[in-house]
Short mmCIF file of C-alpha atoms in Angstrom, two decimals:
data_model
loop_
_atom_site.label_atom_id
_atom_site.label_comp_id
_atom_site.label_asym_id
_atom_site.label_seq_id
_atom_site.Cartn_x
_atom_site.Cartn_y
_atom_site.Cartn_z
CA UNK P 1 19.38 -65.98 145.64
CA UNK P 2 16.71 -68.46 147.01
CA UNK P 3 16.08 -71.87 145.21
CA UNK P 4 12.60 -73.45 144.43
CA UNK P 5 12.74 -77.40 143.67
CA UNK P 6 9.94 -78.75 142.90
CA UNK P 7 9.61 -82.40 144.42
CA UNK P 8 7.43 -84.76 142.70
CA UNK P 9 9.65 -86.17 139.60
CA UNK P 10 12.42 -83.21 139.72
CA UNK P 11 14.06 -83.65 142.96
CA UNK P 12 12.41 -87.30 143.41
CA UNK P 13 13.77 -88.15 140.30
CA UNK P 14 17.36 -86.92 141.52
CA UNK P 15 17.86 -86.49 144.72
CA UNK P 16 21.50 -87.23 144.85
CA UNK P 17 21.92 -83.73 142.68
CA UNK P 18 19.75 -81.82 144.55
CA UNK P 19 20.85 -82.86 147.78
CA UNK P 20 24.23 -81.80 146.48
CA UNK P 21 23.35 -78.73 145.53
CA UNK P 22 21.42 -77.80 148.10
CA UNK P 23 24.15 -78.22 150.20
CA UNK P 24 26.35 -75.88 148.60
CA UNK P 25 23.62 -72.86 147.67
CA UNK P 26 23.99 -69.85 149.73
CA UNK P 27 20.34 -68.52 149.50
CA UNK P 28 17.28 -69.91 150.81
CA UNK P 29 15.93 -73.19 149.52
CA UNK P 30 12.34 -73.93 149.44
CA UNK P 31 10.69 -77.43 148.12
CA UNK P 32 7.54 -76.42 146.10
CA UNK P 33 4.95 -79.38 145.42
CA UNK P 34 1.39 -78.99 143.75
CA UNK P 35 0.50 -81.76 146.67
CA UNK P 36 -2.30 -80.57 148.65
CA UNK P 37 -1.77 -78.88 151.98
CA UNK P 38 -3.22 -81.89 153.67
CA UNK P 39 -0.67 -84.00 152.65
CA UNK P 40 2.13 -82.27 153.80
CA UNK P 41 3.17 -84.68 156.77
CA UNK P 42 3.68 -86.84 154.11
CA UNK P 43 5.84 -84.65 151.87
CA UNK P 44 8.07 -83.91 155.23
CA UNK P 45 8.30 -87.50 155.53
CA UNK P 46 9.47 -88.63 152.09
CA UNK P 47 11.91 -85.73 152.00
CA UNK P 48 13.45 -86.93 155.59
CA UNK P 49 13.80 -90.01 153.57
CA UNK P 50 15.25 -88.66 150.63
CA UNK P 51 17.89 -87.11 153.08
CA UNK P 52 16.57 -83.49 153.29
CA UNK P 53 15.77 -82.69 157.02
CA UNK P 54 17.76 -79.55 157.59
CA UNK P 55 18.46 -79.04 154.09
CA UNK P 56 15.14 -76.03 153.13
CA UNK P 57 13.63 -73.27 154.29
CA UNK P 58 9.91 -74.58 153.72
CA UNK P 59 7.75 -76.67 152.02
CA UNK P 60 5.62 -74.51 149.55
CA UNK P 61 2.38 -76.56 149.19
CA UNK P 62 -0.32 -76.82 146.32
CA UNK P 63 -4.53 -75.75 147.02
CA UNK P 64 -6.55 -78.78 148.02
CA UNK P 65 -7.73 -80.73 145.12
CA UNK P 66 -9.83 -84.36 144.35
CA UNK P 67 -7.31 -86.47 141.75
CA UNK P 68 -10.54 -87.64 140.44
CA UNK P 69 -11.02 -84.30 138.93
CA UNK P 70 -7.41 -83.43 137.51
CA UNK P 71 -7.49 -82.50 134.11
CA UNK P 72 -5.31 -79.78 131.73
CA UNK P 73 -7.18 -76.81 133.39
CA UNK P 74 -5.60 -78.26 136.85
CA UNK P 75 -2.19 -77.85 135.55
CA UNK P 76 -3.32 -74.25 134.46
CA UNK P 77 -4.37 -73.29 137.85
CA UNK P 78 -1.65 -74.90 139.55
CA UNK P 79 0.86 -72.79 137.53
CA UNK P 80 -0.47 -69.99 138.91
CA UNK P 81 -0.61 -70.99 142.54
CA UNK P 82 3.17 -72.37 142.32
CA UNK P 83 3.84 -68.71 140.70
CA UNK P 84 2.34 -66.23 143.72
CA UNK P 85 4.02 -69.06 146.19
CA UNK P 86 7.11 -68.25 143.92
CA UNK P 87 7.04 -64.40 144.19
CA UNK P 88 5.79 -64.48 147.45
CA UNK P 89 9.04 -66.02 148.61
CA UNK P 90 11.34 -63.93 146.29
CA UNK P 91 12.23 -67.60 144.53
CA UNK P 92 14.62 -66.28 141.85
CA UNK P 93 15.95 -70.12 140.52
CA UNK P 94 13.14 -72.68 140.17
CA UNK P 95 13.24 -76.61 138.57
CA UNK P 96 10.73 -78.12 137.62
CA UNK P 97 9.88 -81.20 135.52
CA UNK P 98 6.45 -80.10 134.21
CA UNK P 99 6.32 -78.30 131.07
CA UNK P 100 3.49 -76.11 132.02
CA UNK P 101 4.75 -74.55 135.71
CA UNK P 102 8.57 -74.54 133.47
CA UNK P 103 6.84 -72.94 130.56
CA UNK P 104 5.14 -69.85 132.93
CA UNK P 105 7.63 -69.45 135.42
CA UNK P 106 9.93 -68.31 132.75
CA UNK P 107 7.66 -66.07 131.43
CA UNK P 108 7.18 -64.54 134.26
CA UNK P 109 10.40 -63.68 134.84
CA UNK P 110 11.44 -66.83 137.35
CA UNK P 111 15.06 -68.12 136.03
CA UNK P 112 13.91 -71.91 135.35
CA UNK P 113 15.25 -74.67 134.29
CA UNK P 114 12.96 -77.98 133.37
CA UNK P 115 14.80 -81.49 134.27
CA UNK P 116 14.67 -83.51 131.79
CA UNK P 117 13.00 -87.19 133.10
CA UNK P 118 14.98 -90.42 130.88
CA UNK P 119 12.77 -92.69 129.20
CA UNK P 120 12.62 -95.49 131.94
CA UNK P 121 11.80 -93.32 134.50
CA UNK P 122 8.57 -92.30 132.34
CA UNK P 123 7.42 -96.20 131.02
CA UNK P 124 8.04 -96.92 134.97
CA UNK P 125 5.29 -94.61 135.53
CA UNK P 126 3.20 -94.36 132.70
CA UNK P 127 0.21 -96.89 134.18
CA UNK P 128 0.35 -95.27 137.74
CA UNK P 129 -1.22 -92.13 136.72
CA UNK P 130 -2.88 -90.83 134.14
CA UNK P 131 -1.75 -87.49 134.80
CA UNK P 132 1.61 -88.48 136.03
CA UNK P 133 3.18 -85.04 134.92
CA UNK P 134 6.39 -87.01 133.21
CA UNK P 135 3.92 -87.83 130.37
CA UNK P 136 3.98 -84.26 129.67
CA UNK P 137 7.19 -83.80 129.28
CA UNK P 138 7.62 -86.99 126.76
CA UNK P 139 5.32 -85.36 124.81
CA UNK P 140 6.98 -82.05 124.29
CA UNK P 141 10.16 -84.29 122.91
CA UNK P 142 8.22 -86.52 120.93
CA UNK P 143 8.28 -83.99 118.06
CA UNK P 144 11.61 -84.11 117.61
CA UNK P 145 11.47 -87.40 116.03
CA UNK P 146 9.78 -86.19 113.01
CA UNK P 147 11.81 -82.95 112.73
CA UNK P 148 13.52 -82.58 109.92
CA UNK P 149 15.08 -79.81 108.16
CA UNK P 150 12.55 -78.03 105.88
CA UNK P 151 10.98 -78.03 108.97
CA UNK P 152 13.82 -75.32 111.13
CA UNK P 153 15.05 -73.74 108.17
CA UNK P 154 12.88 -70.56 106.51
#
């Protein structure tokens, strides 16, 4: 089966793990980034520094976008790009950290499993970006702390 990381705050975030298991996977491993196209000297780069070289396929990049304009409707389009990249490739197990590419590629029939980013990695980040995609993620847990009971049971 080939393997889809995603590598902005999945296999950044733990690259001991993935490095680990992309050692041991049998299939074809791809890194898939929303980072634009243009940028992808760079990705090569931090990955050779994260201890990757010789350790994927190919890096799967995003379309060619201004940061200036990100917004929710990026995320929505970008889920769809990482999805045809995705199926293109015959990517049957994908992680990924952001709840809406996680959210879609299971729906669309992509085995996927979301890492789940600790707090201090997220306050670390939190006045970098705006749209740091980490900030997403602590908001799809933040209604657990309000959950109660009533709430589950019908």
């Amino acid at each position: 089966m080939n393997l889809g990381i995603d590598f902005h705050d999945t296999l950044s975030y733990s690259p001991k793990f993935f490095r680990k298991l992309a050692s041991n996977w049998c299939g074809k491993i791809y890194i898939v980034t929303g980072t634009p196209a243009s940028y992808r000297d760079d990705v090569a780069n931090d990955l050779e520094l994260l201890g990757f070289s010789g350790l994927y396929e190919d890096i799967l990049m995003g379309y060619e976008y201004d940061k200036k304009d990100m917004s929710t409707d990026h995320f929505k389009k970008m889920r769809e790009h990482k999805l045809k990249l995705i199926k293109g490739y015959d990517i049957q197990v994908y992680f990924d950290d952001n709840p809406y590419y996680a959210h879609w590629m299971k729906d669309n029939g992509v085995l996927t499993f979301m890492l789940c980013i600790d707090q201090e990695y997220m306050d670390r980040f939190a006045k970098a970006d705006p749209f740091f995609t980490c900030h997403l993620q602590g908001k799809v847990f933040d209604f657990l702390k309000h959950l109660e009971n009533k709430d589950v049971v019908r």
